[in-house]
């Protein structure tokens, strides 16, 4: 169960009221744009907050790094805000792409992962994804490359 579902389950949201998640998205959006709200981040479908599994995964990785004390909330908001501010997409439809890029920026800046390792793993993942039949898992071996599809 995702964070937003837990919040919404424990606190009813009536008509015309915003959920904790909606308010949080608004605050993160405002912080990430230097306190000036421009285009709102796209709202995910109500039945599932992510449009693709990778979005949930990058979200979970960020939360895990915060839970371990490796990434602070303020530095995360600044990194995400910088990526959103630099985005050329005015409607915010690249929100999770910005999220993933901001996470990569922080991993490299904190030397938790080198920029080269991040680029190599990203390229290997895209190559494996291109070779993997639809519906099959994308698998990378320990070296960061794999034909994909068959484990």
PDB file of C-alpha atoms in Angstrom:
ATOM      1  CA  UNK A   1       0.000   0.000   0.000  1.00  0.00           C
ATOM      2  CA  UNK A   2       1.436   3.381  -0.933  1.00  0.00           C
ATOM      3  CA  UNK A   3       1.825   6.368   1.355  1.00  0.00           C
ATOM      4  CA  UNK A   4      -1.083   8.347  -0.117  1.00  0.00           C
ATOM      5  CA  UNK A   5      -3.480   5.425   0.277  1.00  0.00           C
ATOM      6  CA  UNK A   6      -2.489   5.064   3.930  1.00  0.00           C
ATOM      7  CA  UNK A   7      -3.045   8.763   4.584  1.00  0.00           C
ATOM      8  CA  UNK A   8      -6.370   8.813   2.780  1.00  0.00           C
ATOM      9  CA  UNK A   9      -7.532   5.627   4.463  1.00  0.00           C
ATOM     10  CA  UNK A  10      -6.962   7.020   7.953  1.00  0.00           C
ATOM     11  CA  UNK A  11      -8.394  10.480   7.296  1.00  0.00           C
ATOM     12  CA  UNK A  12     -11.614  10.840   5.332  1.00  0.00           C
ATOM     13  CA  UNK A  13     -11.599  13.519   2.691  1.00  0.00           C
ATOM     14  CA  UNK A  14     -14.923  15.185   2.024  1.00  0.00           C
ATOM     15  CA  UNK A  15     -16.084  17.057  -1.069  1.00  0.00           C
ATOM     16  CA  UNK A  16     -14.111  20.216  -1.666  1.00  0.00           C
ATOM     17  CA  UNK A  17     -11.393  19.237   0.812  1.00  0.00           C
ATOM     18  CA  UNK A  18      -7.848  18.405  -0.193  1.00  0.00           C
ATOM     19  CA  UNK A  19      -6.166  15.277   1.085  1.00  0.00           C
ATOM     20  CA  UNK A  20      -2.826  15.326   2.869  1.00  0.00           C
ATOM     21  CA  UNK A  21      -1.234  13.996  -0.314  1.00  0.00           C
ATOM     22  CA  UNK A  22      -2.714  16.778  -2.439  1.00  0.00           C
ATOM     23  CA  UNK A  23      -1.483  19.387   0.037  1.00  0.00           C
ATOM     24  CA  UNK A  24       1.950  17.723   0.159  1.00  0.00           C
ATOM     25  CA  UNK A  25       2.185  17.714  -3.637  1.00  0.00           C
ATOM     26  CA  UNK A  26       1.293  21.386  -3.642  1.00  0.00           C
ATOM     27  CA  UNK A  27       3.922  22.195  -1.021  1.00  0.00           C
ATOM     28  CA  UNK A  28       6.620  20.198  -2.783  1.00  0.00           C
ATOM     29  CA  UNK A  29       5.671  21.868  -6.049  1.00  0.00           C
ATOM     30  CA  UNK A  30       5.796  25.313  -4.465  1.00  0.00           C
ATOM     31  CA  UNK A  31       9.121  24.590  -2.761  1.00  0.00           C
ATOM     32  CA  UNK A  32      10.592  23.148  -5.897  1.00  0.00           C
ATOM     33  CA  UNK A  33       9.784  26.316  -7.807  1.00  0.00           C
ATOM     34  CA  UNK A  34      11.304  28.654  -5.232  1.00  0.00           C
ATOM     35  CA  UNK A  35       8.005  29.285  -3.483  1.00  0.00           C
ATOM     36  CA  UNK A  36       6.252  30.393  -6.668  1.00  0.00           C
ATOM     37  CA  UNK A  37       3.555  28.051  -7.893  1.00  0.00           C
ATOM     38  CA  UNK A  38       3.581  27.808 -11.675  1.00  0.00           C
ATOM     39  CA  UNK A  39       2.115  24.780 -13.431  1.00  0.00           C
ATOM     40  CA  UNK A  40       0.910  22.123 -10.977  1.00  0.00           C
ATOM     41  CA  UNK A  41       2.426  18.670 -11.075  1.00  0.00           C
ATOM     42  CA  UNK A  42       0.197  16.252 -12.952  1.00  0.00           C
ATOM     43  CA  UNK A  43      -2.248  14.456 -10.730  1.00  0.00           C
ATOM     44  CA  UNK A  44      -2.020  10.695 -10.936  1.00  0.00           C
ATOM     45  CA  UNK A  45      -5.169   8.622 -11.332  1.00  0.00           C
ATOM     46  CA  UNK A  46      -7.102   8.298  -8.078  1.00  0.00           C
ATOM     47  CA  UNK A  47      -6.992   4.501  -8.018  1.00  0.00           C
ATOM     48  CA  UNK A  48      -3.186   4.375  -8.277  1.00  0.00           C
ATOM     49  CA  UNK A  49      -0.803   7.286  -7.701  1.00  0.00           C
ATOM     50  CA  UNK A  50       1.731   6.174 -10.328  1.00  0.00           C
ATOM     51  CA  UNK A  51       1.305   5.758 -14.050  1.00  0.00           C
ATOM     52  CA  UNK A  52       4.159   3.253 -14.411  1.00  0.00           C
ATOM     53  CA  UNK A  53       5.948   0.833 -12.072  1.00  0.00           C
ATOM     54  CA  UNK A  54       9.281   2.654 -12.423  1.00  0.00           C
ATOM     55  CA  UNK A  55       7.685   5.771 -10.917  1.00  0.00           C
ATOM     56  CA  UNK A  56       6.722   3.830  -7.794  1.00  0.00           C
ATOM     57  CA  UNK A  57      10.210   2.344  -7.649  1.00  0.00           C
ATOM     58  CA  UNK A  58      12.021   5.690  -7.861  1.00  0.00           C
ATOM     59  CA  UNK A  59       9.624   7.070  -5.237  1.00  0.00           C
ATOM     60  CA  UNK A  60      10.331   4.096  -2.941  1.00  0.00           C
ATOM     61  CA  UNK A  61      14.104   4.431  -3.406  1.00  0.00           C
ATOM     62  CA  UNK A  62      13.924   8.092  -2.408  1.00  0.00           C
ATOM     63  CA  UNK A  63      11.859   7.323   0.695  1.00  0.00           C
ATOM     64  CA  UNK A  64      14.258   4.505   1.654  1.00  0.00           C
ATOM     65  CA  UNK A  65      17.239   6.869   1.372  1.00  0.00           C
ATOM     66  CA  UNK A  66      15.413   9.406   3.531  1.00  0.00           C
ATOM     67  CA  UNK A  67      14.485   6.736   6.096  1.00  0.00           C
ATOM     68  CA  UNK A  68      18.155   5.712   6.304  1.00  0.00           C
ATOM     69  CA  UNK A  69      19.200   9.321   6.850  1.00  0.00           C
ATOM     70  CA  UNK A  70      21.190   9.450   3.620  1.00  0.00           C
ATOM     71  CA  UNK A  71      19.015  12.145   2.027  1.00  0.00           C
ATOM     72  CA  UNK A  72      17.354  14.967   3.953  1.00  0.00           C
ATOM     73  CA  UNK A  73      13.916  16.333   3.112  1.00  0.00           C
ATOM     74  CA  UNK A  74      15.192  19.854   2.470  1.00  0.00           C
ATOM     75  CA  UNK A  75      18.037  18.773   0.208  1.00  0.00           C
ATOM     76  CA  UNK A  76      15.606  16.490  -1.628  1.00  0.00           C
ATOM     77  CA  UNK A  77      13.161  19.364  -2.181  1.00  0.00           C
ATOM     78  CA  UNK A  78      16.013  21.534  -3.483  1.00  0.00           C
ATOM     79  CA  UNK A  79      17.290  18.834  -5.865  1.00  0.00           C
ATOM     80  CA  UNK A  80      13.812  18.064  -7.182  1.00  0.00           C
ATOM     81  CA  UNK A  81      13.018  21.756  -7.445  1.00  0.00           C
ATOM     82  CA  UNK A  82      16.139  22.410  -9.488  1.00  0.00           C
ATOM     83  CA  UNK A  83      15.214  19.651 -11.930  1.00  0.00           C
ATOM     84  CA  UNK A  84      11.608  20.842 -12.243  1.00  0.00           C
ATOM     85  CA  UNK A  85      12.742  24.450 -12.726  1.00  0.00           C
ATOM     86  CA  UNK A  86      15.106  23.326 -15.499  1.00  0.00           C
ATOM     87  CA  UNK A  87      12.401  21.291 -17.225  1.00  0.00           C
ATOM     88  CA  UNK A  88      11.252  22.449 -20.638  1.00  0.00           C
ATOM     89  CA  UNK A  89       7.866  20.755 -20.162  1.00  0.00           C
ATOM     90  CA  UNK A  90       5.409  23.419 -18.916  1.00  0.00           C
ATOM     91  CA  UNK A  91       2.573  21.049 -17.970  1.00  0.00           C
ATOM     92  CA  UNK A  92       4.615  19.027 -15.481  1.00  0.00           C
ATOM     93  CA  UNK A  93       4.068  15.753 -17.328  1.00  0.00           C
ATOM     94  CA  UNK A  94       7.756  14.930 -16.833  1.00  0.00           C
ATOM     95  CA  UNK A  95       7.441  15.095 -13.033  1.00  0.00           C
ATOM     96  CA  UNK A  96       8.745  11.592 -12.361  1.00  0.00           C
ATOM     97  CA  UNK A  97      11.497  11.979 -14.960  1.00  0.00           C
ATOM     98  CA  UNK A  98      12.574  15.046 -12.968  1.00  0.00           C
ATOM     99  CA  UNK A  99      12.248  12.972  -9.789  1.00  0.00           C
ATOM    100  CA  UNK A 100      14.518  10.240 -11.174  1.00  0.00           C
ATOM    101  CA  UNK A 101      17.072  12.772 -12.429  1.00  0.00           C
ATOM    102  CA  UNK A 102      17.084  14.569  -9.055  1.00  0.00           C
ATOM    103  CA  UNK A 103      17.667  11.260  -7.297  1.00  0.00           C
ATOM    104  CA  UNK A 104      20.590  10.555  -9.627  1.00  0.00           C
ATOM    105  CA  UNK A 105      21.971  14.028  -8.927  1.00  0.00           C
ATOM    106  CA  UNK A 106      21.862  13.441  -5.176  1.00  0.00           C
ATOM    107  CA  UNK A 107      23.365   9.958  -5.414  1.00  0.00           C
ATOM    108  CA  UNK A 108      26.275  11.354  -7.407  1.00  0.00           C
ATOM    109  CA  UNK A 109      26.690  14.496  -5.263  1.00  0.00           C
ATOM    110  CA  UNK A 110      26.802  12.400  -2.087  1.00  0.00           C
ATOM    111  CA  UNK A 111      29.139   9.914  -3.789  1.00  0.00           C
ATOM    112  CA  UNK A 112      26.736   7.076  -3.027  1.00  0.00           C
ATOM    113  CA  UNK A 113      26.958   6.211  -6.714  1.00  0.00           C
ATOM    114  CA  UNK A 114      29.358   7.640  -9.247  1.00  0.00           C
ATOM    115  CA  UNK A 115      27.947   9.526 -12.229  1.00  0.00           C
ATOM    116  CA  UNK A 116      29.685   6.968 -14.498  1.00  0.00           C
ATOM    117  CA  UNK A 117      28.057   4.021 -12.699  1.00  0.00           C
ATOM    118  CA  UNK A 118      24.678   5.721 -12.901  1.00  0.00           C
ATOM    119  CA  UNK A 119      25.059   6.408 -16.645  1.00  0.00           C
ATOM    120  CA  UNK A 120      26.365   2.888 -17.346  1.00  0.00           C
ATOM    121  CA  UNK A 121      23.542   1.233 -15.394  1.00  0.00           C
ATOM    122  CA  UNK A 122      20.920   3.472 -17.009  1.00  0.00           C
ATOM    123  CA  UNK A 123      22.239   2.620 -20.504  1.00  0.00           C
ATOM    124  CA  UNK A 124      22.349  -1.094 -19.652  1.00  0.00           C
ATOM    125  CA  UNK A 125      18.787  -0.971 -18.337  1.00  0.00           C
ATOM    126  CA  UNK A 126      17.509   0.752 -21.490  1.00  0.00           C
ATOM    127  CA  UNK A 127      19.321  -1.796 -23.676  1.00  0.00           C
ATOM    128  CA  UNK A 128      17.904  -4.708 -21.666  1.00  0.00           C
ATOM    129  CA  UNK A 129      14.418  -3.143 -21.787  1.00  0.00           C
ATOM    130  CA  UNK A 130      14.621  -2.877 -25.572  1.00  0.00           C
ATOM    131  CA  UNK A 131      15.491  -6.587 -25.839  1.00  0.00           C
ATOM    132  CA  UNK A 132      12.973  -7.837 -23.282  1.00  0.00           C
ATOM    133  CA  UNK A 133       9.665  -9.204 -24.595  1.00  0.00           C
ATOM    134  CA  UNK A 134       6.568  -7.394 -23.374  1.00  0.00           C
ATOM    135  CA  UNK A 135       5.345  -8.734 -20.062  1.00  0.00           C
ATOM    136  CA  UNK A 136       8.702 -10.215 -19.078  1.00  0.00           C
ATOM    137  CA  UNK A 137      10.835  -8.778 -16.266  1.00  0.00           C
ATOM    138  CA  UNK A 138      13.813  -6.638 -17.207  1.00  0.00           C
ATOM    139  CA  UNK A 139      16.833  -8.175 -15.529  1.00  0.00           C
ATOM    140  CA  UNK A 140      20.378  -6.850 -15.181  1.00  0.00           C
ATOM    141  CA  UNK A 141      23.187  -9.061 -13.993  1.00  0.00           C
ATOM    142  CA  UNK A 142      25.658  -7.932 -11.319  1.00  0.00           C
ATOM    143  CA  UNK A 143      27.798  -6.283 -14.025  1.00  0.00           C
ATOM    144  CA  UNK A 144      24.906  -4.081 -15.145  1.00  0.00           C
ATOM    145  CA  UNK A 145      24.035  -5.808 -18.394  1.00  0.00           C
ATOM    146  CA  UNK A 146      21.869  -8.709 -19.421  1.00  0.00           C
ATOM    147  CA  UNK A 147      19.984  -9.802 -22.480  1.00  0.00           C
ATOM    148  CA  UNK A 148      16.808  -9.399 -20.461  1.00  0.00           C
ATOM    149  CA  UNK A 149      13.617 -11.352 -20.230  1.00  0.00           C
ATOM    150  CA  UNK A 150      14.913 -14.723 -19.118  1.00  0.00           C
ATOM    151  CA  UNK A 151      16.170 -15.168 -15.588  1.00  0.00           C
TER     152      UNK A 151
END
